[in-house]
GROMACS .gro file of C-alpha atoms in nm:
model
  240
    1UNK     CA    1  -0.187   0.389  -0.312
    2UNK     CA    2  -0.415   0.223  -0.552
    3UNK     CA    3  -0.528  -0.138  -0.567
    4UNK     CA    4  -0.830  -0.335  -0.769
    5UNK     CA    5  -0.956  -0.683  -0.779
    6UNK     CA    6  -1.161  -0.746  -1.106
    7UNK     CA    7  -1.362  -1.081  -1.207
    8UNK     CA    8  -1.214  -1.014  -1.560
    9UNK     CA    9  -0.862  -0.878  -1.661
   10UNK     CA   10  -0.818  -0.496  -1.733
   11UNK     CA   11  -0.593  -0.197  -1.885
   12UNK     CA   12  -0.427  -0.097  -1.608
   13UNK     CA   13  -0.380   0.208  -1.797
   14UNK     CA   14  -0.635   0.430  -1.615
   15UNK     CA   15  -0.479   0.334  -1.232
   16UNK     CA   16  -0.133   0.406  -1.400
   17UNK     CA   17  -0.273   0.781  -1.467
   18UNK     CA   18  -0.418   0.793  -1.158
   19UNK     CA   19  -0.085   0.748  -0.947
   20UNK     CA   20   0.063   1.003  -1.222
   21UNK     CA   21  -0.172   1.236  -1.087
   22UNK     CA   22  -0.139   1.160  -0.760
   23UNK     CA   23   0.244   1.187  -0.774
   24UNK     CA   24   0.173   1.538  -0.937
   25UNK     CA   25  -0.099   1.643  -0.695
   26UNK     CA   26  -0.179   1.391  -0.415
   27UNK     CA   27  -0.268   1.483  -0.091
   28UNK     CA   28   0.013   1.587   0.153
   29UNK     CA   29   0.047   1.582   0.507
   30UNK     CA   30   0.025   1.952   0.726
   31UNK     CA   31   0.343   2.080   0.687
   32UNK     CA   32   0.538   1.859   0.394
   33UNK     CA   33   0.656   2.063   0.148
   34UNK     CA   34   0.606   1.980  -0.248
   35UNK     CA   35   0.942   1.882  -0.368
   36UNK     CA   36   1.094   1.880  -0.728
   37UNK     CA   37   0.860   1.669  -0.945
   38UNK     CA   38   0.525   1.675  -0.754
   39UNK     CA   39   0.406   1.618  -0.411
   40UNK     CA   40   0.465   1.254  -0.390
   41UNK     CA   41   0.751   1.212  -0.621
   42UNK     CA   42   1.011   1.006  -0.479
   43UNK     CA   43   0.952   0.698  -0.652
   44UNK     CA   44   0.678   0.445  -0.803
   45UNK     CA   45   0.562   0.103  -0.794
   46UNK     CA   46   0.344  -0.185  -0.939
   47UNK     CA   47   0.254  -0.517  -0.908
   48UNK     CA   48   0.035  -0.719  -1.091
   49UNK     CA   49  -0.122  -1.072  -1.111
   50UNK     CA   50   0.007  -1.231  -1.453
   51UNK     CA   51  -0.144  -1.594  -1.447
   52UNK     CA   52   0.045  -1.783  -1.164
   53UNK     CA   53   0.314  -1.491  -1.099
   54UNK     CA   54   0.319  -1.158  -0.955
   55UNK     CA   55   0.505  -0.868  -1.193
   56UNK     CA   56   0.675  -0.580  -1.054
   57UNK     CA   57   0.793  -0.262  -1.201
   58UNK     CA   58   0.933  -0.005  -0.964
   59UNK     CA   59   1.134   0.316  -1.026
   60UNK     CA   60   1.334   0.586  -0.852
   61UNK     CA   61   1.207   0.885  -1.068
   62UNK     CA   62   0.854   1.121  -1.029
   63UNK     CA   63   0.558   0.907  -1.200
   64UNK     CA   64   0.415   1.203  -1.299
   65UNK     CA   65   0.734   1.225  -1.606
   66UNK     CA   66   0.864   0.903  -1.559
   67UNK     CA   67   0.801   0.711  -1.928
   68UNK     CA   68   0.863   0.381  -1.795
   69UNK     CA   69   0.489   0.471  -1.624
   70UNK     CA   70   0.326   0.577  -1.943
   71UNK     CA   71   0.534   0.253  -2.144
   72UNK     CA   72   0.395   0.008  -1.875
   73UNK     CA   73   0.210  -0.255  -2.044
   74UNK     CA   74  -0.083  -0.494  -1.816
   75UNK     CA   75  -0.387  -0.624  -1.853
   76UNK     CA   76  -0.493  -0.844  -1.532
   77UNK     CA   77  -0.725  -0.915  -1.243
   78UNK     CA   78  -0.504  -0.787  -0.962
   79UNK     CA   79  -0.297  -0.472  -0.924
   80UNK     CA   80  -0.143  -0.272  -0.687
   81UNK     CA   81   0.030   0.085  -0.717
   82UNK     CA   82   0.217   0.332  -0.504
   83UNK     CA   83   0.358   0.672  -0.512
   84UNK     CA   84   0.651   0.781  -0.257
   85UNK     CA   85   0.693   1.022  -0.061
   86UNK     CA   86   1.050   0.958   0.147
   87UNK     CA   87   1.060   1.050   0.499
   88UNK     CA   88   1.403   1.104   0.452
   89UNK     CA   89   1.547   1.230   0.110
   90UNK     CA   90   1.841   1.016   0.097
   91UNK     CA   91   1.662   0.658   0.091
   92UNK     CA   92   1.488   0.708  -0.239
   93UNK     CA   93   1.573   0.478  -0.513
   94UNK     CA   94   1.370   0.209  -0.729
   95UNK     CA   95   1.510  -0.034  -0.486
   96UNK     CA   96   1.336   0.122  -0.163
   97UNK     CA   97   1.013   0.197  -0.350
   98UNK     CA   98   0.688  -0.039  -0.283
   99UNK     CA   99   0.561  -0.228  -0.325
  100UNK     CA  100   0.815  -0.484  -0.157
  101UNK     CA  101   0.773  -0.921  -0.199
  102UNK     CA  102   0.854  -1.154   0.000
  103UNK     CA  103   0.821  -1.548  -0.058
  104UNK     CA  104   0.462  -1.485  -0.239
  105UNK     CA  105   0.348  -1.218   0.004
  106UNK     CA  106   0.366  -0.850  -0.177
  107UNK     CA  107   0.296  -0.555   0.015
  108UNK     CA  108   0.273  -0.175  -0.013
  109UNK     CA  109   0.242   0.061   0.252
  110UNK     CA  110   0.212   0.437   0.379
  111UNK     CA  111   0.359   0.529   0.704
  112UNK     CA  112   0.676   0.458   0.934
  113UNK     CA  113   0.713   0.204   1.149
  114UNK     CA  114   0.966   0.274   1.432
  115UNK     CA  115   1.050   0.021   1.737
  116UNK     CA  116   1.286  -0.275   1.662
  117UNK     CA  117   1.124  -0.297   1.300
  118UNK     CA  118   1.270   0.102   1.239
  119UNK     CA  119   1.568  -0.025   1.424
  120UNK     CA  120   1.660  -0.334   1.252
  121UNK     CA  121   1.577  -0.134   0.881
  122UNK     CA  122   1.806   0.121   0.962
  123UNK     CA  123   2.124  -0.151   1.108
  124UNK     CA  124   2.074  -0.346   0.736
  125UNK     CA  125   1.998   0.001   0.528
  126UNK     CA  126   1.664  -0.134   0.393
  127UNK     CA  127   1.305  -0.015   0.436
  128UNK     CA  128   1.072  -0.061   0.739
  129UNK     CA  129   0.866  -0.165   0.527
  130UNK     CA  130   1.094  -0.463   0.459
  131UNK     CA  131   1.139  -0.593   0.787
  132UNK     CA  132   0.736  -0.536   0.874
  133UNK     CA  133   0.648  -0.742   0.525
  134UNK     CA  134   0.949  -1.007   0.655
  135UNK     CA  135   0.831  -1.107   0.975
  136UNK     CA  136   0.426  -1.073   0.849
  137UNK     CA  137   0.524  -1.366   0.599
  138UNK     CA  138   0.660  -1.560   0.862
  139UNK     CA  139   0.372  -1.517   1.108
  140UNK     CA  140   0.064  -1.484   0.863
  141UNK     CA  141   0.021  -1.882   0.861
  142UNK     CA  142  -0.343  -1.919   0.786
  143UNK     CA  143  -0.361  -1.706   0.432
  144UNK     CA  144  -0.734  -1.604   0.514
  145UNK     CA  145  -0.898  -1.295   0.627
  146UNK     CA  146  -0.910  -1.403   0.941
  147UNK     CA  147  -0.567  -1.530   0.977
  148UNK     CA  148  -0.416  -1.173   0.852
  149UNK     CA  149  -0.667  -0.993   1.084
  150UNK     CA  150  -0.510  -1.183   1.416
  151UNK     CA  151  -0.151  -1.137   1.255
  152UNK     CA  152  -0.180  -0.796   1.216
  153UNK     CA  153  -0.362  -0.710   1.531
  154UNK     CA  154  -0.097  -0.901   1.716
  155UNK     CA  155   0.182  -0.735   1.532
  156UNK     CA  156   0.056  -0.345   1.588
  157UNK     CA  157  -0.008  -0.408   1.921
  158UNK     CA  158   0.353  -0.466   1.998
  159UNK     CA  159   0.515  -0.151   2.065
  160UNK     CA  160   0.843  -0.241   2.152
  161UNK     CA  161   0.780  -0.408   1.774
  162UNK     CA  162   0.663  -0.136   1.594
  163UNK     CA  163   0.746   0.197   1.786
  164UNK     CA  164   0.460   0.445   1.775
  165UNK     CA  165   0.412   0.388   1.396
  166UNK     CA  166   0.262   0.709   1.199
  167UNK     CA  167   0.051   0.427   1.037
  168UNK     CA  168  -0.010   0.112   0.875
  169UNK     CA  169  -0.191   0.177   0.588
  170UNK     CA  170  -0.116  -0.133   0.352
  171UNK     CA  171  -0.224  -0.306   0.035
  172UNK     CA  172  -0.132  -0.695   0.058
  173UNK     CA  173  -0.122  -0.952  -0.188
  174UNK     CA  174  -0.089  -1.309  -0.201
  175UNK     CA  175  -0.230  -1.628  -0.422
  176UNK     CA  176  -0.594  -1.480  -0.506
  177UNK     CA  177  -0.571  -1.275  -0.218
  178UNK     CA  178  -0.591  -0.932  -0.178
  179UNK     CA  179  -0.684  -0.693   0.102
  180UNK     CA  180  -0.638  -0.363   0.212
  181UNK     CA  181  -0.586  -0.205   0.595
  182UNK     CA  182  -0.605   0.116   0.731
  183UNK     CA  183  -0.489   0.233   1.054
  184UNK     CA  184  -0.298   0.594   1.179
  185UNK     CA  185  -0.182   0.717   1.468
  186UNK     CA  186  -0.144   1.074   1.353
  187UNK     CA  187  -0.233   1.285   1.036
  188UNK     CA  188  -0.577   1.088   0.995
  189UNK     CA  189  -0.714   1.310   0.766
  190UNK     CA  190  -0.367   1.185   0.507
  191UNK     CA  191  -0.399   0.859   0.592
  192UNK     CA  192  -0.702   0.766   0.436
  193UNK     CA  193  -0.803   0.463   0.219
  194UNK     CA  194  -1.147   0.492   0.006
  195UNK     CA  195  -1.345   0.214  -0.100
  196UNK     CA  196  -1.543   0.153  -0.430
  197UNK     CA  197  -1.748  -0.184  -0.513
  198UNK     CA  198  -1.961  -0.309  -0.762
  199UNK     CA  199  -1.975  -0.481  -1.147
  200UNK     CA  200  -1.692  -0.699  -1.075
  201UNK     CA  201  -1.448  -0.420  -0.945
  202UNK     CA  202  -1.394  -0.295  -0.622
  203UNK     CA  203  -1.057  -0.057  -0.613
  204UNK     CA  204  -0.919   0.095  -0.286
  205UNK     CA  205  -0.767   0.391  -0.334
  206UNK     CA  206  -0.565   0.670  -0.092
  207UNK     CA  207  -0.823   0.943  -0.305
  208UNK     CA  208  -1.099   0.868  -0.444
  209UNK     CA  209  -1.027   0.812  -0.828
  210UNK     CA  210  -1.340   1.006  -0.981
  211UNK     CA  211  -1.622   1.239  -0.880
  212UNK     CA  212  -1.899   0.940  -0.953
  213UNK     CA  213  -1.993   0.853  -0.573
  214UNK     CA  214  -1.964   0.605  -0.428
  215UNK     CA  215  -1.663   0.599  -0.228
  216UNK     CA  216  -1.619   0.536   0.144
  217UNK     CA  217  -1.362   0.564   0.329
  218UNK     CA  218  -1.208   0.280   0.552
  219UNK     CA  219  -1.275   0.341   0.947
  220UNK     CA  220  -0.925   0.319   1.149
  221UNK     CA  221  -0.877  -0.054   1.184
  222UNK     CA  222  -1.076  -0.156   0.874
  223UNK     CA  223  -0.920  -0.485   0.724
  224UNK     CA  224  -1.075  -0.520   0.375
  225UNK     CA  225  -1.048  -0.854   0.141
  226UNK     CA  226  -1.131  -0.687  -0.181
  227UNK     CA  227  -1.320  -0.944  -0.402
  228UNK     CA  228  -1.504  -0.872  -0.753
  229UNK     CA  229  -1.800  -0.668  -0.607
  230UNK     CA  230  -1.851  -0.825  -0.243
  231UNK     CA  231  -1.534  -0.704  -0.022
  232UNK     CA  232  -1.573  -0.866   0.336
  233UNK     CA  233  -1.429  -0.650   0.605
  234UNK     CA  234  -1.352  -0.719   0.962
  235UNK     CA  235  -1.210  -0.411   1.202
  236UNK     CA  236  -0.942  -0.439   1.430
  237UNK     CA  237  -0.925  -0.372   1.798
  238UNK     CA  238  -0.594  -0.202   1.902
  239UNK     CA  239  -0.409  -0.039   2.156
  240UNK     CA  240  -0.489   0.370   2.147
   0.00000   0.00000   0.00000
């Protein structure tokens, strides 16, 4: 996953080439085989912030080959991206790749949420990722920091909810909002979400993007609103 939040619009050429790459060569979990296409190639995503509107191109295909990637056209102050890798083979299509929107709320996440959320995805043959992003625009009513902190914390701390979730690693948009979250409950050392501020960027990113320092990663229950060079962060208490 890959998301920035710059005071002036840019080429989102370079994060496009970065999810290629990590499509081709991204970090996989202990035990996940590569599949045909690269090691997260089951689909792509991205969103960006085009004056009042959010754009969206997804697709079913590897982004590593995919030329609807490399034709992808944006210049703006908010973007998110995401590479797939399906839990289940079967599922993948442009359709069920993030991000996902929902009445101004856009959302992309890694993991698998299980509970009634896994439950009711799997009775309607959508994502899990749907039904979490569904009932987070219902509940997130203050459109703050603070107001997605509580939602969330109230949210993952329902198990009969959420099941024991792999993780909620998400990138959330919404107005001139965006913010990132990490949390896992297994395979820490995949779930990860690196940080990078300064000069009117600051870009989260599952990898770190270059070699140039400064990157930190998220702590488990970091909450992140990324803003041009001053991200505020708050972390999350939640059940073990």
């Amino acid at each position: 996953m890959i998301a920035f939040s710059s005071s002036e619009p840019r080429d989102v050429a370079p994060y496009l080439a970065s999810l290629a790459r990590f499509c081709e060569s991204g970090n996989l979990v202990a035990g996940w085989e590569k599949r045909p296409g690269g090691n997260h190639p089951d689909g792509w995503g991205v969103a960006w912030r085009a004056g009042d509107e959010i754009r969206m191109v997804k697709s079913r295909n590897p982004a590593a080959s995919d030329p609807l990637l490399s034709d992808t056209r944006a210049v703006t102050d908010r973007f998110i991206g995401h590479v797939r890798y399906a839990s289940n083979p079967e599922t993948v299509s442009a359709e069920n790749s993030h991000p996902f929107q929902a009445l101004g709320v856009t959302l992309a996440h890694n993991g698998t949420f299980y509970g009634k959320i896994g439950a009711e995805g799997d009775a309607r043959k959508v994502s899990d990722t749907v039904v979490f992003l569904e009932l987070l625009e219902d509940r997130w009513a203050e459109r703050t920091l603070a107001g997605l902190s509580e939602t969330l914390r109230v949210m993952l701390s329902d198990r009969d909810l959420v099941g024991e979730y792999s993780a909620a690693n998400l990138l959330i948009a919404t107005g001139n909002g965006l913010f990132a979250f990490r949390r896992f409950q297994r395979n820490g050392e995949y779930y990860t979400l690196y940080l990078k501020s300064g000069e009117g960027l600051t870009v989260v990113a599952s990898q770190p993007l270059d070699a140039e320092g400064g990157w930190r990663l998220l702590a488990d229950g970091e909450l992140v609103e990324l803003s041009q060079g001053a991200p505020r962060s708050v972390l999350l208490t939640l059940p073990a």
